[in-house]
Structure formats: structure tokens, C-alpha cells
Amino acid sequence: MSPLEVKRIEMKQIEMSRRVMVALDVNDKTQALAMRDKLGDSVGWFKVGLRLFVAEGPDLIADLSRTHQVFLDLKFHDIPNTVAQAIESAGNLGVNMVNVHAGGGKPMLEAAAKAAQAFPDMLLIAVTVLTSDTMPKEQALKVALERAKLAKEAGLHGVVCSVHEAAQIKEVCGADFITVTPGIRWGNQDTQDQQRIADPQMAIEHGSDYLVIGRPILHAENPAHAANEAVRMMEQANY
Ligand code: C5P
């Protein structure tokens, strides 16, 4: 049995709803907590990005952590010492996942990984290439793979990547290297600014461990219903 198959069996033991991360791209704490209450137990995670964290800070993280796992998506990119200190602060907040930018280079990644060791319940992942980057597609895939390898060597737990890169990243970095994939759409949903989308079933079949879903849930008439729909599609995956 290949390592990829072993990893898939492990992930299969986790309920699909625990593998959905809702991107809380909302204005403030009131809206964030209202969304949390609407979604309840239908999803396992919330992703808090720059906008919400800068506006609401650690109090919001504490509130969300009472009911859900929290991914602090601040994409740290600075000198190694500063990033290590930021990772320590994130660990002290009690978040379950935090990320850095792989473009920060190996010394920075190693410093981050070392700081994260003090927090065994926190996953440290890297952003490889931003979707907004203007480099040609083939080059973006090459750079993403190189940076994923670098992150693995530096001791990080995984990367944020597109569903279309997930299988290749698993091949190169190993089955237990975590892939977190945004760009999820299904049915006739608007792709908005996402370039390379995939539906929830396809994401699982391509080796995605965690699905980041924002607008398809946030803007749905009934967010919990939309989340359940995504989970049902994930459960259809044949992998
Ligand atoms: O609304 P939507 O489902 O497109 O949201 C996707 C989330 O994932 C957003 O918070 C976005 O910032 C984030 N993200 C992304 N593409 C990346 C990295 C992060 O869409 N490459």
C-alpha cells in the first residue's frame, strides 16, 4: 500500500464536515459571530484573515475557539526572528493552524517551524504562490512545487494550494504533507475572482485534506444548508 493510500485511510476516519474551513471574510465581529451561529456544527473550522483580525484581534479568536478550530491566515513574511515571534504569539492565542509565506526563504521557514514546535496542537503551513501572482501558469506550478518542497524540508506541516496542484504536491512531499485548498465552487456558482476552481468531491479525490470555502457559504441564503451540500459532495468522493 502506498503512503498516499495510508494517508487517505486516516483522513477517511475524519468526518468530512471537520475538513471544511469557512473563510470568514466579513467586516466585523458581529457578522463573524452571527455566521458562526448560523453554521453551528455543520463545519469544523473558521479561517480568519487579515481584514477581520486587524479589525477585531485576539478577542474574536478566543470567541471562535470556544466552538470551532481556527486557522489564522495572516501569511507571515518577515525576517526569521520576527516571524518566529509572530508564530509564538499565534500559538499563545490557541489557534489550530497558522501560515507563513514560503517566499520568505528557508531560514525564515525553519525559524517558524522551530517556534511552532512549542505548540503541538497548531499546524504550520506555507502559502506557495498567491493566486494574484502574474507569473505564467506553468511557472507558477513549478514554483509552487519547489516552495512546497522547501516548506517540507524546513519542517512545516503542509501548504495552501489549488486542488489542481494537490496530488502533485502529495507525490513530491509525501502523503502526510497537508494540503489546504481554496477555490471551491459547485453547481452553477459564480467563480468570482477564482481562476482554477474545483467542486468539493473533486477536491477530496485530488488529495485535498482541508477545503477553504468562503462566498459559496457566506452568501448563501441558508449557509448551513450550503455547508451541508458541500459535505454531501465530499462524501461522494471515491478515493
Ligand atoms: O470566497 P472564496 O471561497 O473564493 O474564498 C476563498 C478564501 O481563500 C479567501 O479567504 C481567499 O483569500 C483565500 N485564498 C484563496 N486563494 C489562495 C489563498 C487563499 O482564495 N491562493
Short mmCIF file of N, CA and C in Angstrom, two decimals, residues 73-199:
data_model
loop_
_atom_site.label_atom_id
_atom_site.label_comp_id
_atom_site.label_asym_id
_atom_site.label_seq_id
_atom_site.Cartn_x
_atom_site.Cartn_y
_atom_site.Cartn_z
N ASP A 73 -5.07 33.10 9.19
CA ASP A 73 -4.50 33.23 7.84
C ASP A 73 -3.88 34.61 7.68
N LEU A 74 -2.68 34.80 8.25
CA LEU A 74 -2.05 36.12 8.17
C LEU A 74 -0.81 36.11 7.28
N LYS A 75 -0.42 34.95 6.77
CA LYS A 75 0.67 34.83 5.78
C LYS A 75 1.91 35.62 6.20
N PHE A 76 2.50 35.26 7.33
CA PHE A 76 3.67 36.00 7.82
C PHE A 76 4.83 35.92 6.82
N HIS A 77 5.49 37.05 6.63
CA HIS A 77 6.62 37.14 5.70
C HIS A 77 7.50 38.29 6.19
N ASP A 78 8.57 37.94 6.92
CA ASP A 78 9.43 38.99 7.50
C ASP A 78 10.77 38.32 7.81
N ILE A 79 11.63 38.99 8.56
CA ILE A 79 12.91 38.35 8.90
C ILE A 79 12.63 37.18 9.86
N PRO A 80 13.53 36.17 9.88
CA PRO A 80 13.25 34.95 10.65
C PRO A 80 12.85 35.20 12.11
N ASN A 81 13.56 36.09 12.78
CA ASN A 81 13.27 36.32 14.20
C ASN A 81 11.87 36.88 14.41
N THR A 82 11.48 37.82 13.57
CA THR A 82 10.16 38.44 13.70
C THR A 82 9.05 37.42 13.44
N VAL A 83 9.26 36.58 12.41
CA VAL A 83 8.26 35.57 12.09
C VAL A 83 8.15 34.55 13.22
N ALA A 84 9.30 34.14 13.76
CA ALA A 84 9.27 33.18 14.87
C ALA A 84 8.47 33.75 16.05
N GLN A 85 8.65 35.03 16.33
CA GLN A 85 7.91 35.66 17.44
C GLN A 85 6.41 35.72 17.14
N ALA A 86 6.08 35.98 15.87
CA ALA A 86 4.66 36.03 15.50
C ALA A 86 4.02 34.64 15.63
N ILE A 87 4.79 33.61 15.28
CA ILE A 87 4.27 32.23 15.41
C ILE A 87 4.02 31.92 16.89
N GLU A 88 4.93 32.37 17.72
CA GLU A 88 4.76 32.14 19.15
C GLU A 88 3.49 32.86 19.66
N SER A 89 3.28 34.08 19.18
CA SER A 89 2.06 34.81 19.58
C SER A 89 0.81 34.09 19.10
N ALA A 90 0.86 33.55 17.87
CA ALA A 90 -0.30 32.80 17.35
C ALA A 90 -0.54 31.56 18.20
N GLY A 91 0.53 30.88 18.56
CA GLY A 91 0.40 29.69 19.41
C GLY A 91 -0.22 30.05 20.75
N ASN A 92 0.19 31.19 21.29
CA ASN A 92 -0.37 31.61 22.58
C ASN A 92 -1.85 31.98 22.49
N LEU A 93 -2.28 32.37 21.28
CA LEU A 93 -3.72 32.67 21.09
C LEU A 93 -4.54 31.38 21.07
N GLY A 94 -3.86 30.27 20.84
CA GLY A 94 -4.56 28.98 20.82
C GLY A 94 -5.14 28.60 19.47
N VAL A 95 -4.62 29.22 18.38
CA VAL A 95 -5.17 28.84 17.06
C VAL A 95 -4.66 27.44 16.68
N ASN A 96 -5.41 26.78 15.79
CA ASN A 96 -5.08 25.41 15.41
C ASN A 96 -4.30 25.31 14.10
N MET A 97 -4.26 26.44 13.38
CA MET A 97 -3.47 26.48 12.15
C MET A 97 -3.04 27.92 11.92
N VAL A 98 -1.79 28.09 11.43
CA VAL A 98 -1.30 29.42 11.11
C VAL A 98 -0.43 29.28 9.87
N ASN A 99 -0.24 30.37 9.13
CA ASN A 99 0.57 30.21 7.92
C ASN A 99 1.62 31.31 7.76
N VAL A 100 2.61 30.97 6.94
CA VAL A 100 3.68 31.90 6.58
C VAL A 100 3.80 31.86 5.06
N HIS A 101 4.52 32.82 4.51
CA HIS A 101 4.72 32.81 3.06
C HIS A 101 6.02 32.09 2.73
N ALA A 102 5.91 31.04 1.92
CA ALA A 102 7.12 30.26 1.59
C ALA A 102 8.16 31.09 0.87
N GLY A 103 7.73 32.19 0.24
CA GLY A 103 8.67 33.08 -0.44
C GLY A 103 9.64 33.75 0.53
N GLY A 104 9.41 33.63 1.81
CA GLY A 104 10.31 34.21 2.82
C GLY A 104 11.65 33.49 2.93
N GLY A 105 11.75 32.32 2.28
CA GLY A 105 13.03 31.61 2.24
C GLY A 105 13.21 30.61 3.38
N LYS A 106 14.23 29.75 3.19
CA LYS A 106 14.41 28.63 4.13
C LYS A 106 14.70 29.06 5.58
N PRO A 107 15.62 30.04 5.80
CA PRO A 107 15.87 30.41 7.20
C PRO A 107 14.60 30.88 7.91
N MET A 108 13.77 31.62 7.19
CA MET A 108 12.52 32.09 7.81
C MET A 108 11.59 30.91 8.10
N LEU A 109 11.49 29.98 7.15
CA LEU A 109 10.61 28.82 7.34
C LEU A 109 11.10 27.97 8.51
N GLU A 110 12.42 27.79 8.58
CA GLU A 110 12.98 26.99 9.68
C GLU A 110 12.74 27.65 11.04
N ALA A 111 12.88 28.96 11.07
CA ALA A 111 12.63 29.68 12.34
C ALA A 111 11.17 29.53 12.75
N ALA A 112 10.27 29.60 11.76
CA ALA A 112 8.84 29.44 12.05
C ALA A 112 8.55 28.04 12.58
N ALA A 113 9.13 27.04 11.90
CA ALA A 113 8.89 25.64 12.30
C ALA A 113 9.40 25.39 13.72
N LYS A 114 10.56 25.97 14.01
CA LYS A 114 11.14 25.78 15.35
C LYS A 114 10.21 26.41 16.41
N ALA A 115 9.72 27.60 16.13
CA ALA A 115 8.83 28.27 17.09
C ALA A 115 7.53 27.48 17.27
N ALA A 116 7.06 26.86 16.18
CA ALA A 116 5.78 26.14 16.24
C ALA A 116 5.87 24.84 17.05
N GLN A 117 7.10 24.34 17.22
CA GLN A 117 7.26 23.08 17.97
C GLN A 117 6.72 23.17 19.39
N ALA A 118 6.69 24.38 19.93
CA ALA A 118 6.19 24.55 21.30
C ALA A 118 4.66 24.40 21.38
N PHE A 119 4.01 24.32 20.21
CA PHE A 119 2.54 24.25 20.17
C PHE A 119 2.10 23.03 19.36
N PRO A 120 2.09 21.86 19.97
CA PRO A 120 1.83 20.64 19.22
C PRO A 120 0.42 20.55 18.61
N ASP A 121 -0.53 21.38 19.09
CA ASP A 121 -1.88 21.33 18.50
C ASP A 121 -2.05 22.32 17.36
N MET A 122 -0.97 22.99 16.99
CA MET A 122 -1.08 24.01 15.94
C MET A 122 -0.34 23.55 14.68
N LEU A 123 -1.07 23.52 13.57
CA LEU A 123 -0.44 23.17 12.29
C LEU A 123 0.16 24.43 11.67
N LEU A 124 1.36 24.28 11.12
CA LEU A 124 2.04 25.41 10.46
C LEU A 124 2.13 25.10 8.97
N ILE A 125 1.52 25.94 8.18
CA ILE A 125 1.52 25.69 6.75
C ILE A 125 2.06 26.89 5.98
N ALA A 126 2.42 26.65 4.73
CA ALA A 126 3.01 27.71 3.91
C ALA A 126 2.11 28.05 2.73
N VAL A 127 2.11 29.33 2.38
CA VAL A 127 1.49 29.76 1.13
C VAL A 127 2.60 29.69 0.10
N THR A 128 2.34 29.08 -1.05
CA THR A 128 3.41 28.93 -2.04
C THR A 128 3.42 30.09 -3.03
N VAL A 129 2.38 30.16 -3.87
CA VAL A 129 2.28 31.26 -4.85
C VAL A 129 0.89 31.86 -4.70
N LEU A 130 0.80 33.16 -4.56
CA LEU A 130 -0.52 33.78 -4.44
C LEU A 130 -1.27 33.69 -5.77
N THR A 131 -2.57 33.49 -5.68
CA THR A 131 -3.39 33.40 -6.89
C THR A 131 -3.28 34.66 -7.73
N SER A 132 -3.02 35.77 -7.07
CA SER A 132 -2.94 37.06 -7.78
C SER A 132 -1.59 37.24 -8.48
N ASP A 133 -0.64 36.33 -8.25
CA ASP A 133 0.67 36.46 -8.88
C ASP A 133 0.51 36.37 -10.40
N THR A 134 1.27 37.22 -11.11
CA THR A 134 1.06 37.29 -12.56
C THR A 134 1.99 36.34 -13.34
N MET A 135 2.76 35.52 -12.65
CA MET A 135 3.67 34.64 -13.42
C MET A 135 2.86 33.62 -14.24
N PRO A 136 3.42 33.19 -15.40
CA PRO A 136 2.69 32.24 -16.25
C PRO A 136 2.36 30.96 -15.48
N LYS A 137 1.27 30.30 -15.89
CA LYS A 137 0.74 29.15 -15.15
C LYS A 137 1.75 28.03 -14.92
N GLU A 138 2.49 27.67 -15.99
CA GLU A 138 3.44 26.54 -15.86
C GLU A 138 4.53 26.90 -14.85
N GLN A 139 4.94 28.17 -14.91
CA GLN A 139 5.96 28.62 -13.97
C GLN A 139 5.41 28.61 -12.54
N ALA A 140 4.14 28.99 -12.41
CA ALA A 140 3.53 29.03 -11.06
C ALA A 140 3.50 27.64 -10.45
N LEU A 141 3.19 26.62 -11.27
CA LEU A 141 3.14 25.25 -10.76
C LEU A 141 4.53 24.81 -10.33
N LYS A 142 5.53 25.15 -11.16
CA LYS A 142 6.92 24.78 -10.84
C LYS A 142 7.36 25.44 -9.52
N VAL A 143 7.09 26.73 -9.42
CA VAL A 143 7.48 27.46 -8.20
C VAL A 143 6.72 26.91 -6.99
N ALA A 144 5.42 26.60 -7.19
CA ALA A 144 4.62 26.07 -6.07
C ALA A 144 5.22 24.76 -5.57
N LEU A 145 5.62 23.90 -6.50
CA LEU A 145 6.21 22.60 -6.11
C LEU A 145 7.55 22.80 -5.39
N GLU A 146 8.36 23.69 -5.92
CA GLU A 146 9.67 23.97 -5.29
C GLU A 146 9.48 24.51 -3.87
N ARG A 147 8.52 25.42 -3.73
CA ARG A 147 8.30 26.03 -2.41
C ARG A 147 7.66 25.03 -1.44
N ALA A 148 6.83 24.14 -1.97
CA ALA A 148 6.24 23.10 -1.10
C ALA A 148 7.35 22.20 -0.57
N LYS A 149 8.30 21.85 -1.46
CA LYS A 149 9.43 21.00 -1.05
C LYS A 149 10.26 21.71 0.03
N LEU A 150 10.48 22.99 -0.20
CA LEU A 150 11.25 23.79 0.76
C LEU A 150 10.55 23.82 2.12
N ALA A 151 9.24 24.00 2.09
CA ALA A 151 8.46 24.04 3.33
C ALA A 151 8.55 22.70 4.06
N LYS A 152 8.48 21.63 3.29
CA LYS A 152 8.57 20.28 3.88
C LYS A 152 9.95 20.10 4.54
N GLU A 153 11.00 20.49 3.80
CA GLU A 153 12.37 20.34 4.33
C GLU A 153 12.58 21.18 5.59
N ALA A 154 11.92 22.33 5.63
CA ALA A 154 12.08 23.23 6.79
C ALA A 154 11.28 22.75 8.00
N GLY A 155 10.42 21.75 7.80
CA GLY A 155 9.69 21.19 8.94
C GLY A 155 8.27 21.68 9.10
N LEU A 156 7.71 22.30 8.04
CA LEU A 156 6.30 22.72 8.12
C LEU A 156 5.39 21.52 7.88
N HIS A 157 4.10 21.67 8.24
CA HIS A 157 3.18 20.53 8.12
C HIS A 157 2.48 20.44 6.78
N GLY A 158 2.48 21.53 5.99
CA GLY A 158 1.76 21.46 4.73
C GLY A 158 1.72 22.80 4.02
N VAL A 159 0.85 22.89 3.01
CA VAL A 159 0.75 24.12 2.21
C VAL A 159 -0.70 24.44 1.85
N VAL A 160 -0.92 25.70 1.51
CA VAL A 160 -2.15 26.11 0.85
C VAL A 160 -1.87 25.96 -0.64
N CYS A 161 -2.75 25.31 -1.37
CA CYS A 161 -2.51 25.15 -2.81
C CYS A 161 -3.85 25.00 -3.53
N SER A 162 -3.80 25.01 -4.86
CA SER A 162 -5.03 24.78 -5.62
C SER A 162 -5.29 23.27 -5.65
N VAL A 163 -6.55 22.90 -5.81
CA VAL A 163 -6.91 21.48 -5.92
C VAL A 163 -6.10 20.84 -7.05
N HIS A 164 -5.84 21.63 -8.10
CA HIS A 164 -5.15 21.10 -9.27
C HIS A 164 -3.68 20.80 -9.01
N GLU A 165 -3.15 21.29 -7.91
CA GLU A 165 -1.75 21.01 -7.56
C GLU A 165 -1.63 19.98 -6.45
N ALA A 166 -2.74 19.70 -5.76
CA ALA A 166 -2.68 18.93 -4.52
C ALA A 166 -2.04 17.54 -4.72
N ALA A 167 -2.47 16.82 -5.75
CA ALA A 167 -1.96 15.46 -5.94
C ALA A 167 -0.46 15.48 -6.19
N GLN A 168 -0.02 16.42 -7.02
CA GLN A 168 1.41 16.51 -7.34
C GLN A 168 2.24 16.87 -6.10
N ILE A 169 1.69 17.75 -5.28
CA ILE A 169 2.39 18.13 -4.04
C ILE A 169 2.50 16.93 -3.11
N LYS A 170 1.44 16.13 -3.04
CA LYS A 170 1.48 14.91 -2.20
C LYS A 170 2.54 13.94 -2.74
N GLU A 171 2.62 13.83 -4.07
CA GLU A 171 3.61 12.93 -4.68
C GLU A 171 5.02 13.34 -4.26
N VAL A 172 5.27 14.65 -4.33
CA VAL A 172 6.61 15.17 -4.09
C VAL A 172 6.94 15.25 -2.59
N CYS A 173 5.98 15.66 -1.79
CA CYS A 173 6.26 15.94 -0.36
C CYS A 173 5.78 14.84 0.57
N GLY A 174 5.05 13.87 0.04
CA GLY A 174 4.59 12.78 0.91
C GLY A 174 3.12 12.92 1.24
N ALA A 175 2.50 11.76 1.49
CA ALA A 175 1.05 11.71 1.69
C ALA A 175 0.61 12.46 2.94
N ASP A 176 1.48 12.53 3.94
CA ASP A 176 1.03 13.18 5.18
C ASP A 176 1.35 14.68 5.21
N PHE A 177 1.82 15.22 4.08
CA PHE A 177 2.03 16.66 3.98
C PHE A 177 0.65 17.27 3.64
N ILE A 178 0.19 18.15 4.53
CA ILE A 178 -1.20 18.61 4.46
C ILE A 178 -1.45 19.59 3.31
N THR A 179 -2.56 19.39 2.61
CA THR A 179 -2.95 20.34 1.56
C THR A 179 -4.26 21.02 1.96
N VAL A 180 -4.23 22.33 1.90
CA VAL A 180 -5.40 23.16 2.24
C VAL A 180 -5.78 23.89 0.96
N THR A 181 -7.00 23.65 0.46
CA THR A 181 -7.31 24.16 -0.88
C THR A 181 -8.50 25.12 -0.92
N PRO A 182 -8.26 26.38 -1.32
CA PRO A 182 -9.37 27.30 -1.63
C PRO A 182 -9.83 27.09 -3.08
N GLY A 183 -10.67 28.00 -3.56
CA GLY A 183 -11.14 27.92 -4.96
C GLY A 183 -12.18 26.83 -5.14
N ILE A 184 -13.06 26.64 -4.16
CA ILE A 184 -14.08 25.59 -4.23
C ILE A 184 -15.41 26.20 -4.69
N ARG A 185 -15.97 25.62 -5.73
CA ARG A 185 -17.29 26.04 -6.24
C ARG A 185 -18.04 24.80 -6.71
N TRP A 186 -19.37 24.85 -6.67
CA TRP A 186 -20.16 23.73 -7.18
C TRP A 186 -21.47 24.22 -7.79
N GLY A 187 -22.14 23.33 -8.52
CA GLY A 187 -23.38 23.72 -9.19
C GLY A 187 -23.10 24.85 -10.16
N ASN A 188 -23.99 25.83 -10.17
CA ASN A 188 -23.81 26.96 -11.11
C ASN A 188 -23.24 28.18 -10.42
N GLN A 189 -22.48 27.96 -9.34
CA GLN A 189 -21.99 29.11 -8.59
C GLN A 189 -21.04 29.97 -9.41
N ASP A 190 -21.10 31.27 -9.13
CA ASP A 190 -20.22 32.23 -9.77
C ASP A 190 -18.77 31.94 -9.35
N THR A 191 -17.84 31.90 -10.32
CA THR A 191 -16.44 31.64 -9.95
C THR A 191 -15.80 32.87 -9.31
N GLN A 192 -16.43 34.03 -9.47
CA GLN A 192 -15.90 35.31 -8.96
C GLN A 192 -14.45 35.47 -9.38
N ASP A 193 -13.53 35.79 -8.47
CA ASP A 193 -12.14 36.02 -8.86
C ASP A 193 -11.29 34.76 -8.81
N GLN A 194 -11.88 33.59 -8.57
CA GLN A 194 -11.09 32.36 -8.52
C GLN A 194 -10.78 31.89 -9.94
N GLN A 195 -9.51 31.55 -10.17
CA GLN A 195 -9.08 31.17 -11.51
C GLN A 195 -9.31 29.70 -11.79
N ARG A 196 -8.88 28.86 -10.87
CA ARG A 196 -8.93 27.42 -11.15
C ARG A 196 -9.74 26.75 -10.05
N ILE A 197 -11.02 26.57 -10.34
CA ILE A 197 -11.91 26.07 -9.30
C ILE A 197 -12.05 24.55 -9.37
N ALA A 198 -12.60 23.98 -8.31
CA ALA A 198 -12.92 22.56 -8.28
C ALA A 198 -14.11 22.40 -7.35
N ASP A 199 -14.90 21.33 -7.56
CA ASP A 199 -16.03 21.15 -6.64
C ASP A 199 -15.57 20.29 -5.45
#
